[in-house]
Amino acid sequence: MEVTRRNFKEALPLIGESIAKADFLVIDTEFTGLINGRDVSMFDSPQEYYNTLLNGSTDFLLIQYGLCAFYWNDEEKHYMNDAYNFFLFPRGRPGPDKIFLCQSSSLDFLSSQGFDFNKLIREGISYMSEPIESRLRENLTERQSRIINDKDPIVIPDEHKSQIEDICKRVRTFLDENKTDEMDIDRCNAFIRRLLFQELGSRFKDEAFVETKVLENKSRVLKVTRIKSPSESKSKDDQKREKEWEEFEEAVGFSKVARMISQSEKLVIGHNMLLDVLHTLSHFFQPLPEDYASFKEFAHCMFPRLLDTKYMSSLPPFKDKVASTVLPHLLQTLSEPPFALPEIPSLPSRGYTCAQDKQHEAGYDAYVTGLCFLAMHAHVTRMRGERCTRVTPDAAVLKPFINKLYLAKTAHQDSPYIHLAGADPSPSRDHVFHLTFPKEWQRNDINQLFSAYGQITVNFLNDTTALVALSRKELAKTVSRAFVDNNRISLVPYVKYKLIAAKSASQPVQRRDDSSERYTKMYVILVSVMFAIAMYYFV
């Protein structure tokens, strides 16, 4: 089911019902970009991985959200799906005017997949984080209260008096002629509109109601409506306040869905879902904390049960049977023996089928992720000699996979996940070195340098530095000794390199001492030169 701002309000009760009846929920997202600046290194620890994404990913916009609720049909003894594909676009007024980054490669990829950017901007559902919502809610309450109790009118500046008086005369004429019930006042800036609200409201309080009207081109005019009875005046004021609250709730938008997912405490599943989780938390809940331990606590509090199918498929018994864990490849592999994809129907217009093949539509990818999960869950259950029926989040079969978010860039270097509810893996890096080499060197030169020590893994940092890992870890000390006298390169153990980098980053910038003799002499010379130049031009 596609959900935009046009049908979001009507769809919200259905979404709530789907979440409430689901055994588990599956999410997927699309962004305007992935990483800004330095990417993750394949040797980063989980904490470093998080810090890199925190600093490089959170300024991109989340533009599509897929939610698929898998619920049990007790009569027919199988799962069914309710799927939703949300277009998201935070718009200003009354929400914040959001500034965000775009990455050309990401937008180009989405465009090649048929993503409708016009629909995104025209019909995207707004959203905001909890702190912004609280602040704007307080501002609106305070503003409405101030209008009701406002006894200190704004003094009209002299330069605007004639314009205000002219408009008031036009309104008087409109009311006296009694030809129509409405009139528009255009070509007024925000300050003039504020003055007119004040003056028209006081002069024609019992005769006319004034409100802002937004045209199709987003320009704003004042709409003056004739009041036919005292009760209508009170009704109009109430309607205006109600409309402001309706617009505010519309601006909160999709955040309500994200919070319903969190409050349900259901098992939430995704594929390679770390970025999905980061963006969900930062856009709909709270800004991500810089402290890594606080992030883990925050994520686990909002979503107490997470499962990443990318991580699940990278472990036995799937590791040796799955050649690629890219989602379409995983789906294909799990549709063949010894695995089997389940049939997951849906009510008309409420879900997906595999035949639709809408790759990279967030709702469809969420549905496919759910299929893959059920296929892997059934396979593991059969291997344990158990009867496969419904998914139980706390079942022993799922415990190895719960609350572990896959780290794609570091997985093959023995650092495969962030454990939200426990200690992260801490693999040895004794076999990894920081290498500084001549700028003209290529990958082959580095391979040749280490040729006597077996295969290596190289992660280039820039034109003259790289991280190098030995496949034969036992040769680490030998390599350190072998290159001590090599003047063309510098080889530093990884642990030492990280300590030096951390120390350098923590050192404050050294400022020049103003009282130093050297600075004083330079200052005197500079002032003398400036004085001489001034005398040359002005004397």
mmCIF file of C-alpha atoms in Angstrom, residues 283-527:
data_model
loop_
_atom_site.group_PDB
_atom_site.id
_atom_site.type_symbol
_atom_site.label_atom_id
_atom_site.label_comp_id
_atom_site.label_asym_id
_atom_site.label_seq_id
_atom_site.Cartn_x
_atom_site.Cartn_y
_atom_site.Cartn_z
ATOM 1 C CA HIS A 283 14.937 11.695 12.367
ATOM 2 C CA PHE A 284 11.986 10.531 14.486
ATOM 3 C CA PHE A 285 13.270 10.348 18.066
ATOM 4 C CA GLN A 286 16.383 12.130 19.382
ATOM 5 C CA PRO A 287 19.711 13.332 17.947
ATOM 6 C CA LEU A 288 22.257 10.514 18.050
ATOM 7 C CA PRO A 289 24.624 10.755 21.035
ATOM 8 C CA GLU A 290 28.358 11.117 20.457
ATOM 9 C CA ASP A 291 29.052 8.650 23.253
ATOM 10 C CA TYR A 292 29.000 5.115 21.831
ATOM 11 C CA ALA A 293 27.739 3.421 24.995
ATOM 12 C CA SER A 294 24.891 5.947 25.169
ATOM 13 C CA PHE A 295 23.974 5.157 21.562
ATOM 14 C CA LYS A 296 23.745 1.431 22.285
ATOM 15 C CA GLU A 297 21.587 2.084 25.334
ATOM 16 C CA PHE A 298 19.370 4.505 23.368
ATOM 17 C CA ALA A 299 18.901 2.118 20.419
ATOM 18 C CA HIS A 300 18.157 -0.846 22.682
ATOM 19 C CA CYS A 301 15.651 1.216 24.679
ATOM 20 C CA MET A 302 13.753 2.324 21.543
ATOM 21 C CA PHE A 303 13.920 -1.085 19.837
ATOM 22 C CA PRO A 304 14.509 -3.865 22.387
ATOM 23 C CA ARG A 305 14.454 -6.634 19.745
ATOM 24 C CA LEU A 306 16.277 -6.129 16.452
ATOM 25 C CA LEU A 307 17.393 -8.768 13.968
ATOM 26 C CA ASP A 308 19.616 -8.168 10.931
ATOM 27 C CA THR A 309 19.144 -10.784 8.185
ATOM 28 C CA LYS A 310 22.491 -9.768 6.676
ATOM 29 C CA TYR A 311 24.177 -10.883 9.897
ATOM 30 C CA MET A 312 21.968 -13.973 10.199
ATOM 31 C CA SER A 313 22.845 -15.112 6.660
ATOM 32 C CA SER A 314 26.585 -14.611 7.286
ATOM 33 C CA LEU A 315 26.671 -17.269 10.029
ATOM 34 C CA PRO A 316 26.425 -21.079 9.944
ATOM 35 C CA PRO A 317 24.454 -22.908 8.705
ATOM 36 C CA PHE A 318 24.006 -20.314 5.933
ATOM 37 C CA LYS A 319 27.567 -19.053 5.557
ATOM 38 C CA ASP A 320 28.757 -21.975 3.419
ATOM 39 C CA LYS A 321 25.545 -22.184 1.384
ATOM 40 C CA VAL A 322 24.996 -18.491 0.556
ATOM 41 C CA ALA A 323 27.419 -17.139 -2.029
ATOM 42 C CA SER A 324 26.146 -13.538 -1.763
ATOM 43 C CA THR A 325 24.136 -11.873 0.981
ATOM 44 C CA VAL A 326 22.973 -8.990 -1.255
ATOM 45 C CA LEU A 327 19.196 -9.032 -0.772
ATOM 46 C CA PRO A 328 18.087 -10.120 -4.307
ATOM 47 C CA HIS A 329 20.821 -12.798 -4.366
ATOM 48 C CA LEU A 330 19.854 -14.016 -0.905
ATOM 49 C CA LEU A 331 16.202 -14.266 -1.977
ATOM 50 C CA GLN A 332 17.199 -16.350 -5.005
ATOM 51 C CA THR A 333 19.409 -18.670 -2.940
ATOM 52 C CA LEU A 334 16.727 -19.211 -0.297
ATOM 53 C CA SER A 335 14.200 -20.131 -2.979
ATOM 54 C CA GLU A 336 16.300 -23.202 -3.909
ATOM 55 C CA PRO A 337 17.002 -26.455 -1.989
ATOM 56 C CA PRO A 338 17.897 -27.074 0.786
ATOM 57 C CA PHE A 339 15.893 -23.925 1.566
ATOM 58 C CA ALA A 340 12.309 -23.011 0.707
ATOM 59 C CA LEU A 341 10.524 -19.666 0.542
ATOM 60 C CA PRO A 342 7.114 -19.640 2.212
ATOM 61 C CA GLU A 343 3.968 -18.400 0.498
ATOM 62 C CA ILE A 344 2.919 -15.191 2.265
ATOM 63 C CA PRO A 345 -0.342 -13.841 0.801
ATOM 64 C CA SER A 346 -2.069 -10.596 1.654
ATOM 65 C CA LEU A 347 -5.488 -9.035 1.524
ATOM 66 C CA PRO A 348 -6.233 -7.127 -1.730
ATOM 67 C CA SER A 349 -4.116 -3.946 -2.041
ATOM 68 C CA ARG A 350 -2.600 -4.492 1.411
ATOM 69 C CA GLY A 351 0.684 -6.284 0.659
ATOM 70 C CA TYR A 352 3.181 -7.589 -1.901
ATOM 71 C CA THR A 353 3.945 -10.798 -3.756
ATOM 72 C CA CYS A 354 7.312 -11.922 -5.159
ATOM 73 C CA ALA A 355 5.899 -11.673 -8.676
ATOM 74 C CA GLN A 356 5.712 -7.877 -8.396
ATOM 75 C CA ASP A 357 9.544 -7.545 -8.291
ATOM 76 C CA LYS A 358 9.815 -3.913 -7.177
ATOM 77 C CA GLN A 359 13.446 -3.919 -6.061
ATOM 78 C CA HIS A 360 14.608 -0.826 -4.165
ATOM 79 C CA GLU A 361 11.071 0.220 -3.358
ATOM 80 C CA ALA A 362 11.364 0.316 0.414
ATOM 81 C CA GLY A 363 8.057 -1.437 1.090
ATOM 82 C CA TYR A 364 8.869 -4.279 -1.308
ATOM 83 C CA ASP A 365 12.406 -4.697 0.052
ATOM 84 C CA ALA A 366 10.929 -4.927 3.564
ATOM 85 C CA TYR A 367 8.581 -7.675 2.328
ATOM 86 C CA VAL A 368 11.456 -9.583 0.661
ATOM 87 C CA THR A 369 13.563 -9.274 3.828
ATOM 88 C CA GLY A 370 10.700 -10.824 5.777
ATOM 89 C CA LEU A 371 10.514 -13.730 3.318
ATOM 90 C CA CYS A 372 14.250 -14.353 3.681
ATOM 91 C CA PHE A 373 13.958 -14.279 7.450
ATOM 92 C CA LEU A 374 11.123 -16.822 7.471
ATOM 93 C CA ALA A 375 13.038 -19.130 5.109
ATOM 94 C CA MET A 376 16.167 -19.011 7.309
ATOM 95 C CA HIS A 377 14.115 -19.363 10.497
ATOM 96 C CA ALA A 378 12.410 -22.472 9.093
ATOM 97 C CA HIS A 379 15.727 -23.982 8.019
ATOM 98 C CA VAL A 380 17.374 -23.513 11.419
ATOM 99 C CA THR A 381 14.273 -24.820 13.190
ATOM 100 C CA ARG A 382 14.266 -27.995 11.057
ATOM 101 C CA MET A 383 17.967 -28.532 11.745
ATOM 102 C CA ARG A 384 17.209 -28.411 15.468
ATOM 103 C CA GLY A 385 14.599 -31.121 14.961
ATOM 104 C CA GLU A 386 11.785 -28.801 15.927
ATOM 105 C CA ARG A 387 8.442 -28.218 14.255
ATOM 106 C CA CYS A 388 8.351 -24.929 12.393
ATOM 107 C CA THR A 389 5.243 -22.844 13.050
ATOM 108 C CA ARG A 390 5.061 -19.265 14.318
ATOM 109 C CA VAL A 391 8.010 -17.000 15.103
ATOM 110 C CA THR A 392 8.623 -16.442 18.799
ATOM 111 C CA PRO A 393 11.052 -13.529 19.364
ATOM 112 C CA ASP A 394 12.429 -14.986 22.603
ATOM 113 C CA ALA A 395 12.908 -18.500 21.192
ATOM 114 C CA ALA A 396 16.344 -20.094 21.581
ATOM 115 C CA VAL A 397 16.664 -20.472 17.809
ATOM 116 C CA LEU A 398 16.863 -16.673 17.389
ATOM 117 C CA LYS A 399 19.058 -15.788 20.377
ATOM 118 C CA PRO A 400 22.380 -15.874 18.424
ATOM 119 C CA PHE A 401 21.055 -13.217 16.033
ATOM 120 C CA ILE A 402 19.081 -10.822 18.240
ATOM 121 C CA ASN A 403 20.328 -7.215 18.722
ATOM 122 C CA LYS A 404 23.424 -7.654 16.549
ATOM 123 C CA LEU A 405 23.692 -5.106 13.731
ATOM 124 C CA TYR A 406 25.853 -6.219 10.818
ATOM 125 C CA LEU A 407 28.953 -4.148 9.965
ATOM 126 C CA ALA A 408 29.398 -4.770 6.250
ATOM 127 C CA LYS A 409 32.763 -3.043 5.820
ATOM 128 C CA THR A 410 34.534 -4.854 8.687
ATOM 129 C CA ALA A 411 32.748 -8.213 8.772
ATOM 130 C CA HIS A 412 35.473 -10.206 7.007
ATOM 131 C CA GLN A 413 38.043 -8.753 9.418
ATOM 132 C CA ASP A 414 36.460 -10.497 12.440
ATOM 133 C CA SER A 415 34.509 -7.443 13.582
ATOM 134 C CA PRO A 416 31.101 -8.326 12.151
ATOM 135 C CA TYR A 417 28.550 -6.586 14.356
ATOM 136 C CA ILE A 418 27.492 -4.047 16.961
ATOM 137 C CA HIS A 419 25.949 -5.825 19.924
ATOM 138 C CA LEU A 420 23.283 -3.476 21.291
ATOM 139 C CA ALA A 421 22.633 -5.583 24.374
ATOM 140 C CA GLY A 422 26.131 -6.796 25.213
ATOM 141 C CA ALA A 423 29.867 -6.557 24.569
ATOM 142 C CA ASP A 424 31.102 -6.034 21.014
ATOM 143 C CA PRO A 425 33.679 -8.351 19.426
ATOM 144 C CA SER A 426 37.227 -7.146 19.995
ATOM 145 C CA PRO A 427 39.471 -8.958 17.507
ATOM 146 C CA SER A 428 43.252 -8.680 17.531
ATOM 147 C CA ARG A 429 44.872 -6.167 15.178
ATOM 148 C CA ASP A 430 48.443 -7.326 15.805
ATOM 149 C CA HIS A 431 48.718 -8.391 12.150
ATOM 150 C CA VAL A 432 47.662 -4.956 10.817
ATOM 151 C CA PHE A 433 50.092 -2.101 10.002
ATOM 152 C CA HIS A 434 49.892 1.524 8.960
ATOM 153 C CA LEU A 435 52.090 1.948 5.879
ATOM 154 C CA THR A 436 53.457 5.235 4.493
ATOM 155 C CA PHE A 437 54.901 4.898 0.987
ATOM 156 C CA PRO A 438 56.066 7.032 -1.996
ATOM 157 C CA LYS A 439 53.285 8.782 -3.886
ATOM 158 C CA GLU A 440 54.131 7.077 -7.169
ATOM 159 C CA TRP A 441 53.546 3.608 -5.715
ATOM 160 C CA GLN A 442 50.635 1.464 -6.877
ATOM 161 C CA ARG A 443 48.948 -1.582 -5.372
ATOM 162 C CA ASN A 444 51.448 -3.884 -7.097
ATOM 163 C CA ASP A 445 54.358 -2.132 -5.371
ATOM 164 C CA ILE A 446 52.805 -2.814 -1.974
ATOM 165 C CA ASN A 447 52.099 -6.429 -2.907
ATOM 166 C CA GLN A 448 55.732 -6.812 -3.977
ATOM 167 C CA LEU A 449 56.942 -5.287 -0.712
ATOM 168 C CA PHE A 450 55.121 -7.948 1.302
ATOM 169 C CA SER A 451 55.485 -10.818 -1.203
ATOM 170 C CA ALA A 452 57.664 -12.872 1.148
ATOM 171 C CA TYR A 453 55.002 -12.846 3.850
ATOM 172 C CA GLY A 454 51.953 -14.236 2.060
ATOM 173 C CA GLN A 455 48.749 -12.591 0.920
ATOM 174 C CA ILE A 456 47.786 -9.189 2.256
ATOM 175 C CA THR A 457 44.676 -7.042 2.504
ATOM 176 C CA VAL A 458 45.150 -3.362 1.657
ATOM 177 C CA ASN A 459 42.878 -0.484 2.659
ATOM 178 C CA PHE A 460 44.115 2.772 1.060
ATOM 179 C CA LEU A 461 43.661 5.889 3.189
ATOM 180 C CA ASN A 462 45.095 8.384 0.682
ATOM 181 C CA ASP A 463 47.811 8.603 -2.007
ATOM 182 C CA THR A 464 50.656 7.834 0.390
ATOM 183 C CA THR A 465 49.168 5.815 3.261
ATOM 184 C CA ALA A 466 47.299 2.552 3.659
ATOM 185 C CA LEU A 467 46.399 -0.067 6.221
ATOM 186 C CA VAL A 468 47.872 -3.473 5.459
ATOM 187 C CA ALA A 469 46.783 -6.768 7.071
ATOM 188 C CA LEU A 470 48.742 -10.034 6.873
ATOM 189 C CA SER A 471 46.852 -13.226 6.148
ATOM 190 C CA ARG A 472 49.617 -15.110 8.011
ATOM 191 C CA LYS A 473 49.171 -13.398 11.344
ATOM 192 C CA GLU A 474 52.028 -15.253 12.982
ATOM 193 C CA LEU A 475 54.521 -13.305 10.827
ATOM 194 C CA ALA A 476 53.606 -9.903 12.294
ATOM 195 C CA LYS A 477 56.744 -9.563 14.456
ATOM 196 C CA THR A 478 58.963 -10.742 11.619
ATOM 197 C CA VAL A 479 57.537 -8.090 9.293
ATOM 198 C CA SER A 480 58.065 -5.347 11.895
ATOM 199 C CA ARG A 481 61.748 -6.217 12.173
ATOM 200 C CA ALA A 482 62.257 -6.697 8.430
ATOM 201 C CA PHE A 483 61.401 -3.125 7.423
ATOM 202 C CA VAL A 484 63.096 -1.196 10.240
ATOM 203 C CA ASP A 485 65.937 -0.003 7.967
ATOM 204 C CA ASN A 486 63.819 0.622 4.846
ATOM 205 C CA ASN A 487 64.111 4.373 4.190
ATOM 206 C CA ARG A 488 61.417 4.489 1.502
ATOM 207 C CA ILE A 489 58.572 3.448 3.760
ATOM 208 C CA SER A 490 57.323 3.781 7.308
ATOM 209 C CA LEU A 491 55.606 0.799 8.916
ATOM 210 C CA VAL A 492 53.804 1.311 12.224
ATOM 211 C CA PRO A 493 51.778 -1.357 14.092
ATOM 212 C CA TYR A 494 48.063 -0.597 13.911
ATOM 213 C CA VAL A 495 47.597 -0.232 17.683
ATOM 214 C CA LYS A 496 50.458 2.264 17.916
ATOM 215 C CA TYR A 497 49.116 4.170 14.875
ATOM 216 C CA LYS A 498 45.681 4.516 16.504
ATOM 217 C CA LEU A 499 47.228 5.740 19.771
ATOM 218 C CA ILE A 500 49.242 8.392 17.917
ATOM 219 C CA ALA A 501 46.158 9.476 15.929
ATOM 220 C CA ALA A 502 44.029 9.708 19.080
ATOM 221 C CA LYS A 503 46.707 11.715 20.897
ATOM 222 C CA SER A 504 47.054 14.089 17.955
ATOM 223 C CA ALA A 505 43.280 14.606 17.747
ATOM 224 C CA SER A 506 43.013 15.343 21.479
ATOM 225 C CA GLN A 507 45.789 17.948 21.586
ATOM 226 C CA PRO A 508 44.520 21.565 21.665
ATOM 227 C CA VAL A 509 45.619 23.910 18.920
ATOM 228 C CA GLN A 510 48.772 25.705 20.017
ATOM 229 C CA ARG A 511 48.170 29.465 20.083
ATOM 230 C CA ARG A 512 50.927 32.018 19.882
ATOM 231 C CA ASP A 513 51.766 33.712 23.184
ATOM 232 C CA ASP A 514 50.928 37.419 22.717
ATOM 233 C CA SER A 515 53.634 38.380 25.192
ATOM 234 C CA SER A 516 56.413 36.554 23.384
ATOM 235 C CA GLU A 517 59.255 38.671 22.144
ATOM 236 C CA ARG A 518 59.010 37.284 18.614
ATOM 237 C CA TYR A 519 55.298 38.087 18.310
ATOM 238 C CA THR A 520 55.855 41.597 19.678
ATOM 239 C CA LYS A 521 58.552 42.331 17.086
ATOM 240 C CA MET A 522 56.393 41.032 14.214
ATOM 241 C CA TYR A 523 53.432 43.081 15.431
ATOM 242 C CA VAL A 524 55.526 46.277 15.559
ATOM 243 C CA ILE A 525 56.812 45.654 12.028
ATOM 244 C CA LEU A 526 53.288 44.998 10.696
ATOM 245 C CA VAL A 527 51.881 48.167 12.277
#
